[in-house]
Amino acid sequence: MSMIRDLRAVVRPSRPSLGKNVLRVDSGAYDTTRDPSTPSAVVDCAVYRDGTRVDTAVPLTPHEAMRLVRRDGGFVWIGLHEPTEAEFSGIAGEFGLHPLAVEDAVQAHQRPKLERYDDSLFTVFKTIHYVEHDRLTATSEVVETGEVMCFTGRDFFITVRHGGQGSLRALRHRLQDEPELLAKGPSAVLHAIADHVVDGYIAVADAVQDDIDVVETEVFSPGRKGGVSRGVDSARIYQLKREVLEFKRAVSPLLRPMQLLSERPMRLIDPDIQKYFRDVADHLVRVQEQVLGFDELLNSILQANLAQASVAQNEDMRKITAWAAIIAVPTMVCGVYGMNFEHMPELHWKYGYPVIMGVTVALCLGIHRTLKRNGWL
């Protein structure tokens, strides 16, 4: 059996299972001054030794987990969700995290990036979730973003998650089913999270492509009864473009960090794991190309939609002008014979009224036929 199994198979969805040596910790308390009834920001805290989660009788605090690692080896993986500065300060002091990285992790709203400190790596990922909707409107939310910040050390791995999406619980369970992978240390977890995030990008890109296809079909579909298409509401296209821009802000900045992780040797990244970052970087390039294509396509769709609206308006104005020309004939005749002069030609003629009405109708029909033949009606 190879030292590392197919890493991509690890992060694919599968039925999570917990071995007998695995104790799931849904919450823990590191800040001993807080109210015990208040949930802690620590979602899970566990020690992994030789790729297996260390079984403990009670949930571990980060301090206790790190003490076990220093005594018996292995590494600790701590997961937090939206910690406050007070909640995270104790963990930051315990693991010697850089103050600038700690500030970014607590405040969130960071661009994807990779920062190297003396004894740790700080990585920021933007998670993307596709928001299901029956029909795209001018206010539809298409993508929802979150953040996952990762601290990678020699014997610890800390994740700080912001937002309601992007839970890593299932990913942790799948990794625990691959002890050979976890035996490679914290860098294996970093790769799994990076691959998990980028796989999410691919799924969202496919869903966004469907929305763009729907809008494109509506814009370029023929008008009613073969007439000029009036396009769709431009606000819908603009809203979709804004959502794609948000997607782009998550994907594009991450490309450089993935290239560094896959190409540049790093002390904290296992050489056997590093080569797998190339696969993540390749998939990220594919998603970036898709997102850039979405942006350009939506620009073209928006311009085409505006052009169609302009053509439709011109068509309406031409029809109005044509009908005005037809109506001008009876208006002129009625205006002439409505002047009430005593001496006017055919004013007292017996057949004057039917002749004038006939001439008026004939002129109107002639103008109508001419305009219709020329495409004005």
C-alpha positions as a Python dict, from the first residue, in 0.01 Angstrom:
ca = {
    (1, 'M'): (0, 0, 0),
    (2, 'S'): (137, 343, -91),
    (3, 'M'): (223, 591, 178),
    (4, 'I'): (-47, 831, 63),
    (5, 'R'): (-371, 717, -91),
    (6, 'D'): (-549, 916, -352),
    (7, 'L'): (-587, 1248, -174),
    (8, 'R'): (-868, 1368, -392),
    (9, 'A'): (-1077, 1067, -298),
    (10, 'V'): (-1041, 1170, 65),
    (11, 'V'): (-1204, 1507, 23),
    (12, 'R'): (-1485, 1381, -200),
    (13, 'P'): (-1824, 1339, -32),
    (14, 'S'): (-1856, 1003, 132),
    (15, 'R'): (-2044, 858, 423),
    (16, 'P'): (-1869, 981, 737),
    (17, 'S'): (-1789, 725, 999),
    (18, 'L'): (-1605, 741, 1327),
    (19, 'G'): (-1373, 467, 1433),
    (20, 'K'): (-1356, 330, 1782),
    (21, 'N'): (-1058, 550, 1860),
    (22, 'V'): (-1239, 867, 1759),
    (23, 'L'): (-1418, 1089, 2006),
    (24, 'R'): (-1622, 1366, 1846),
    (25, 'V'): (-1616, 1691, 2042),
    (26, 'D'): (-1890, 1930, 1938),
    (27, 'S'): (-1794, 2206, 2177),
    (28, 'G'): (-1527, 2289, 2426),
    (29, 'A'): (-1440, 2568, 2665),
    (30, 'Y'): (-1103, 2735, 2659),
    (31, 'D'): (-1196, 3064, 2823),
    (32, 'T'): (-1257, 2949, 3182),
    (33, 'T'): (-1403, 3286, 3279),
    (34, 'R'): (-1703, 3258, 3048),
    (35, 'D'): (-2050, 3140, 3147),
    (36, 'P'): (-2055, 2757, 3118),
    (37, 'S'): (-2400, 2774, 2959),
    (38, 'T'): (-2267, 2986, 2672),
    (39, 'P'): (-2138, 2781, 2375),
    (40, 'S'): (-1766, 2816, 2309),
    (41, 'A'): (-1618, 2925, 1978),
    (42, 'V'): (-1424, 2597, 1979),
    (43, 'V'): (-1618, 2357, 1759),
    (44, 'D'): (-1376, 2067, 1785),
    (45, 'C'): (-1038, 2004, 1941),
    (46, 'A'): (-849, 1678, 1895),
    (47, 'V'): (-500, 1531, 1902),
    (48, 'Y'): (-385, 1308, 1615),
    (49, 'R'): (-97, 1069, 1659),
    (50, 'D'): (22, 838, 1381),
    (51, 'G'): (-282, 941, 1178),
    (52, 'T'): (-535, 837, 1443),
    (53, 'R'): (-741, 1056, 1669),
    (54, 'V'): (-641, 1009, 2031),
    (55, 'D'): (-930, 882, 2238),
    (56, 'T'): (-998, 1085, 2554),
    (57, 'A'): (-1251, 1039, 2827),
    (58, 'V'): (-1357, 1403, 2823),
    (59, 'P'): (-1339, 1678, 2560),
    (60, 'L'): (-1000, 1844, 2544),
    (61, 'T'): (-929, 2211, 2581),
    (62, 'P'): (-664, 2355, 2347),
    (63, 'H'): (-423, 2382, 2638),
    (64, 'E'): (-471, 2017, 2736),
    (65, 'A'): (-442, 1905, 2373),
    (66, 'M'): (-116, 2090, 2323),
    (67, 'R'): (21, 1947, 2647),
    (68, 'L'): (-50, 1595, 2517),
    (69, 'V'): (125, 1675, 2189),
    (70, 'R'): (435, 1809, 2361),
    (71, 'R'): (448, 1505, 2585),
    (72, 'D'): (366, 1223, 2341),
    (73, 'G'): (399, 1373, 1992),
    (74, 'G'): (150, 1410, 1708),
    (75, 'F'): (-39, 1728, 1629),
    (76, 'V'): (-352, 1906, 1746),
    (77, 'W'): (-631, 2026, 1517),
    (78, 'I'): (-855, 2295, 1661),
    (79, 'G'): (-1163, 2422, 1481),
    (80, 'L'): (-1324, 2753, 1577),
    (81, 'H'): (-1626, 2940, 1449),
    (82, 'E'): (-1633, 3319, 1463),
    (83, 'P'): (-1429, 3358, 1786),
    (84, 'T'): (-1415, 3689, 1966),
    (85, 'E'): (-1086, 3855, 2046),
    (86, 'A'): (-1112, 3739, 2407),
    (87, 'E'): (-1187, 3380, 2305),
    (88, 'F'): (-897, 3364, 2062),
    (89, 'S'): (-635, 3547, 2267),
    (90, 'G'): (-565, 3249, 2494),
    (91, 'I'): (-524, 3011, 2197),
    (92, 'A'): (-303, 3261, 2016),
    (93, 'G'): (-77, 3288, 2321),
    (94, 'E'): (-64, 2911, 2367),
    (95, 'F'): (50, 2848, 2008),
    (96, 'G'): (255, 3163, 1959),
    (97, 'L'): (50, 3297, 1669),
    (98, 'H'): (158, 3625, 1512),
    (99, 'P'): (-54, 3924, 1630),
    (100, 'L'): (-121, 4045, 1274),
    (101, 'A'): (-254, 3705, 1170),
    (102, 'V'): (-462, 3684, 1487),
    (103, 'E'): (-617, 4023, 1412),
    (104, 'D'): (-706, 3913, 1059),
    (105, 'A'): (-855, 3587, 1185),
    (106, 'V'): (-1081, 3761, 1437),
    (107, 'Q'): (-1195, 4052, 1220),
    (108, 'A'): (-1240, 3844, 902),
    (109, 'H'): (-1330, 4006, 565),
    (110, 'Q'): (-984, 3926, 428),
    (111, 'R'): (-873, 3853, 74),
    (112, 'P'): (-746, 3499, 6),
    (113, 'K'): (-375, 3498, 84),
    (114, 'L'): (-77, 3306, 220),
    (115, 'E'): (151, 3462, 480),
    (116, 'R'): (460, 3300, 624),
    (117, 'Y'): (581, 3367, 974),
    (118, 'D'): (875, 3219, 1162),
    (119, 'D'): (709, 2899, 1273),
    (120, 'S'): (367, 2903, 1108),
    (121, 'L'): (173, 2963, 788),
    (122, 'F'): (-142, 3173, 777),
    (123, 'T'): (-378, 3095, 489),
    (124, 'V'): (-709, 3260, 407),
    (125, 'F'): (-971, 3089, 189),
    (126, 'K'): (-1300, 3232, 68),
    (127, 'T'): (-1574, 2970, 70),
    (128, 'I'): (-1852, 2998, -188),
    (129, 'H'): (-2203, 2860, -155),
    (130, 'Y'): (-2460, 2864, -435),
    (131, 'V'): (-2796, 3001, -322),
    (132, 'E'): (-3082, 2805, -478),
    (133, 'H'): (-3358, 3014, -639),
    (134, 'D'): (-3659, 2937, -857),
    (135, 'R'): (-3608, 3236, -1085),
    (136, 'L'): (-3336, 3496, -1114),
    (137, 'T'): (-3462, 3842, -1019),
    (138, 'A'): (-3306, 4185, -979),
    (139, 'T'): (-3249, 4111, -608),
    (140, 'S'): (-3162, 3740, -620),
    (141, 'E'): (-2859, 3628, -420),
    (142, 'V'): (-2671, 3380, -635),
    (143, 'V'): (-2357, 3315, -430),
    (144, 'E'): (-2293, 3343, -59),
    (145, 'T'): (-1940, 3376, 73),
    (146, 'G'): (-1769, 3277, 395),
    (147, 'E'): (-1411, 3250, 515),
    (148, 'V'): (-1181, 2982, 647),
    (149, 'M'): (-851, 3092, 801),
    (150, 'C'): (-587, 2827, 865),
    (151, 'F'): (-285, 2840, 1096),
    (152, 'T'): (-38, 2566, 1005),
    (153, 'G'): (242, 2487, 1246),
    (154, 'R'): (484, 2204, 1306),
    (155, 'D'): (253, 2033, 1557),
    (156, 'F'): (-74, 2219, 1531),
    (157, 'F'): (-342, 2316, 1282),
    (158, 'I'): (-605, 2578, 1367),
    (159, 'T'): (-904, 2668, 1153),
    (160, 'V'): (-1111, 2982, 1211),
    (161, 'R'): (-1436, 2986, 1016),
    (162, 'H'): (-1663, 3283, 950),
    (163, 'G'): (-2008, 3267, 795),
    (164, 'G'): (-2286, 3014, 806),
    (165, 'Q'): (-2148, 2805, 519),
    (166, 'G'): (-1829, 2605, 476),
    (167, 'S'): (-1850, 2367, 771),
    (168, 'L'): (-1546, 2139, 798),
    (169, 'R'): (-1707, 1875, 1018),
    (170, 'A'): (-1767, 1626, 735),
    (171, 'L'): (-1418, 1687, 599),
    (172, 'R'): (-1266, 1612, 939),
    (173, 'H'): (-1458, 1287, 957),
    (174, 'R'): (-1339, 1180, 612),
    (175, 'L'): (-980, 1261, 699),
    (176, 'Q'): (-1009, 1056, 1015),
    (177, 'D'): (-1094, 759, 795),
    (178, 'E'): (-754, 804, 621),
    (179, 'P'): (-489, 756, 894),
    (180, 'E'): (-207, 726, 639),
    (181, 'L'): (-291, 1075, 520),
    (182, 'L'): (-326, 1231, 864),
    (183, 'A'): (8, 1077, 959),
    (184, 'K'): (172, 1330, 727),
    (185, 'G'): (81, 1605, 971),
    (186, 'P'): (-86, 1948, 952),
    (187, 'S'): (12, 2007, 587),
    (188, 'A'): (-215, 1718, 486),
    (189, 'V'): (-507, 1894, 653),
    (190, 'L'): (-418, 2220, 477),
    (191, 'H'): (-423, 2043, 141),
    (192, 'A'): (-754, 1875, 216),
    (193, 'I'): (-915, 2208, 305),
    (194, 'A'): (-772, 2379, -5),
    (195, 'D'): (-899, 2098, -227),
    (196, 'H'): (-1238, 2104, -53),
    (197, 'V'): (-1274, 2480, -109),
    (198, 'V'): (-1170, 2463, -476),
    (199, 'D'): (-1405, 2170, -540),
    (200, 'G'): (-1679, 2393, -402),
    (201, 'Y'): (-1579, 2659, -655),
    (202, 'I'): (-1618, 2410, -939),
    (203, 'A'): (-1968, 2311, -827),
    (204, 'V'): (-2075, 2676, -790),
    (205, 'A'): (-1929, 2764, -1132),
    (206, 'D'): (-2141, 2493, -1295),
    (207, 'A'): (-2454, 2625, -1121),
    (208, 'V'): (-2381, 2986, -1218),
    (209, 'Q'): (-2329, 2870, -1578),
    (210, 'D'): (-2688, 2742, -1577),
    (211, 'D'): (-2816, 3082, -1463),
    (212, 'I'): (-2618, 3259, -1735),
    (213, 'D'): (-2752, 3016, -1996),
    (214, 'V'): (-3110, 3096, -1891),
    (215, 'V'): (-3052, 3471, -1918),
    (216, 'E'): (-2872, 3434, -2249),
    (217, 'T'): (-3157, 3229, -2393),
    (218, 'E'): (-3413, 3488, -2285),
    (219, 'V'): (-3213, 3777, -2430),
    (220, 'F'): (-3157, 3618, -2770),
    (221, 'S'): (-3493, 3446, -2806),
    (222, 'P'): (-3714, 3578, -3092),
    (223, 'G'): (-3978, 3836, -3007),
    (224, 'R'): (-4349, 3770, -2993),
    (225, 'K'): (-4492, 3669, -3334),
    (226, 'G'): (-4151, 3699, -3496),
    (227, 'G'): (-4111, 4065, -3397),
    (228, 'V'): (-3811, 4237, -3242),
    (229, 'S'): (-3698, 4086, -2912),
    (230, 'R'): (-3725, 4330, -2625),
    (231, 'G'): (-3470, 4142, -2413),
    (232, 'V'): (-3505, 4101, -2037),
    (233, 'D'): (-3486, 4326, -1737),
    (234, 'S'): (-3133, 4468, -1738),
    (235, 'A'): (-3135, 4472, -1358),
    (236, 'R'): (-3139, 4091, -1358),
    (237, 'I'): (-2830, 4077, -1575),
    (238, 'Y'): (-2655, 4339, -1365),
    (239, 'Q'): (-2738, 4152, -1044),
    (240, 'L'): (-2595, 3831, -1190),
    (241, 'K'): (-2284, 4023, -1296),
    (242, 'R'): (-2238, 4153, -941),
    (243, 'E'): (-2265, 3801, -802),
    (244, 'V'): (-2006, 3679, -1054),
    (245, 'L'): (-1778, 3963, -944),
    (246, 'E'): (-1808, 3845, -585),
    (247, 'F'): (-1719, 3495, -704),
    (248, 'K'): (-1419, 3637, -890),
    (249, 'R'): (-1293, 3811, -575),
    (250, 'A'): (-1281, 3476, -401),
    (251, 'V'): (-1109, 3284, -681),
    (252, 'S'): (-850, 3513, -840),
    (253, 'P'): (-648, 3613, -529),
    (254, 'L'): (-616, 3247, -424),
    (255, 'L'): (-423, 3149, -737),
    (256, 'R'): (-89, 3291, -621),
    (257, 'P'): (-99, 3119, -275),
    (258, 'M'): (-177, 2785, -440),
    (259, 'Q'): (113, 2830, -681),
    (260, 'L'): (348, 2905, -390),
    (261, 'L'): (230, 2599, -199),
    (262, 'S'): (275, 2377, -504),
    (263, 'E'): (606, 2515, -638),
    (264, 'R'): (813, 2660, -356),
    (265, 'P'): (961, 2428, -90),
    (266, 'M'): (837, 2520, 256),
    (267, 'R'): (958, 2391, 587),
    (268, 'L'): (607, 2329, 720),
    (269, 'I'): (476, 2153, 408),
    (270, 'D'): (557, 1785, 371),
    (271, 'P'): (725, 1717, 30),
    (272, 'D'): (490, 1426, -32),
    (273, 'I'): (192, 1658, 21),
    (274, 'Q'): (326, 1954, -174),
    (275, 'K'): (295, 1790, -514),
    (276, 'Y'): (-77, 1746, -456),
    (277, 'F'): (-118, 2122, -431),
    (278, 'R'): (-41, 2132, -804),
    (279, 'D'): (-365, 1951, -871),
    (280, 'V'): (-552, 2208, -659),
    (281, 'A'): (-379, 2493, -844),
    (282, 'D'): (-473, 2341, -1182),
    (283, 'H'): (-838, 2317, -1082),
    (284, 'L'): (-827, 2672, -950),
    (285, 'V'): (-692, 2797, -1285),
    (286, 'R'): (-982, 2624, -1458),
    (287, 'V'): (-1234, 2793, -1229),
    (288, 'Q'): (-1066, 3130, -1275),
    (289, 'E'): (-1091, 3097, -1652),
    (290, 'Q'): (-1459, 3010, -1616),
    (291, 'V'): (-1529, 3311, -1394),
    (292, 'L'): (-1343, 3547, -1628),
    (293, 'G'): (-1544, 3400, -1915),
    (294, 'F'): (-1866, 3458, -1718),
    (295, 'D'): (-1774, 3823, -1670),
    (296, 'E'): (-1702, 3879, -2039),
    (297, 'L'): (-2013, 3688, -2147),
    (298, 'L'): (-2236, 3890, -1915),
    (299, 'N'): (-2088, 4210, -2056),
    (300, 'S'): (-2184, 4095, -2404),
    (301, 'I'): (-2531, 3986, -2291),
    (302, 'L'): (-2590, 4320, -2117),
    (303, 'Q'): (-2480, 4516, -2424),
    (304, 'A'): (-2696, 4300, -2652),
    (305, 'N'): (-2993, 4344, -2421),
    (306, 'L'): (-2955, 4723, -2421),
    (307, 'A'): (-2919, 4722, -2800),
    (308, 'Q'): (-3237, 4516, -2834),
    (309, 'A'): (-3423, 4757, -2607),
    (310, 'S'): (-3305, 5047, -2823),
    (311, 'V'): (-3412, 4868, -3143),
    (312, 'A'): (-3753, 4792, -2990),
    (313, 'Q'): (-3799, 5157, -2896),
    (314, 'N'): (-3708, 5264, -3249),
    (315, 'E'): (-3958, 5013, -3385),
    (316, 'D'): (-4228, 5158, -3163),
    (317, 'M'): (-4146, 5513, -3269),
    (318, 'R'): (-4158, 5413, -3637),
    (319, 'K'): (-4503, 5258, -3594),
    (320, 'I'): (-4629, 5565, -3410),
    (321, 'T'): (-4497, 5786, -3689),
    (322, 'A'): (-4666, 5567, -3953),
    (323, 'W'): (-5005, 5582, -3783),
    (324, 'A'): (-4966, 5957, -3738),
    (325, 'A'): (-4913, 5991, -4114),
    (326, 'I'): (-5231, 5792, -4183),
    (327, 'I'): (-5437, 5994, -3937),
    (328, 'A'): (-5305, 6317, -4086),
    (329, 'V'): (-5521, 6271, -4403),
    (330, 'P'): (-5866, 6273, -4236),
    (331, 'T'): (-5743, 6536, -3996),
    (332, 'M'): (-5655, 6765, -4287),
    (333, 'V'): (-5984, 6706, -4469),
    (334, 'C'): (-6190, 6760, -4156),
    (335, 'G'): (-5990, 7073, -4083),
    (336, 'V'): (-6057, 7219, -4424),
    (337, 'Y'): (-6434, 7155, -4420),
    (338, 'G'): (-6460, 7263, -4060),
    (339, 'M'): (-6374, 7628, -4138),
    (340, 'N'): (-6744, 7715, -4192),
    (341, 'F'): (-6695, 7956, -4485),
    (342, 'E'): (-7018, 8028, -4676),
    (343, 'H'): (-6869, 7994, -5023),
    (344, 'M'): (-6672, 7667, -5046),
    (345, 'P'): (-6648, 7422, -5342),
    (346, 'E'): (-6895, 7133, -5328),
    (347, 'L'): (-7030, 7261, -4998),
    (348, 'H'): (-7390, 7239, -5117),
    (349, 'W'): (-7334, 6957, -5365),
    (350, 'K'): (-7564, 6658, -5315),
    (351, 'Y'): (-7283, 6399, -5343),
    (352, 'G'): (-7009, 6608, -5177),
    (353, 'Y'): (-7006, 6424, -4841),
    (354, 'P'): (-6980, 6064, -4972),
    (355, 'V'): (-6719, 6165, -5231),
    (356, 'I'): (-6500, 6338, -4973),
    (357, 'M'): (-6534, 6042, -4730),
    (358, 'G'): (-6449, 5798, -5006),
    (359, 'V'): (-6143, 5994, -5112),
    (360, 'T'): (-6030, 6019, -4748),
    (361, 'V'): (-6065, 5640, -4692),
    (362, 'A'): (-5888, 5563, -5018),
    (363, 'L'): (-5594, 5788, -4928),
    (364, 'C'): (-5567, 5632, -4581),
    (365, 'L'): (-5572, 5279, -4723),
    (366, 'G'): (-5312, 5371, -4983),
    (367, 'I'): (-5077, 5519, -4724),
    (368, 'H'): (-5131, 5218, -4496),
    (369, 'R'): (-5048, 4972, -4774),
    (370, 'T'): (-4735, 5166, -4872),
    (371, 'L'): (-4605, 5187, -4514),
    (372, 'K'): (-4675, 4819, -4450),
    (373, 'R'): (-4493, 4718, -4767),
    (374, 'N'): (-4190, 4918, -4652),
    (375, 'G'): (-4191, 4752, -4310),
    (376, 'W'): (-4314, 5047, -4106),
    (377, 'L'): (-4623, 4867, -3982),
}
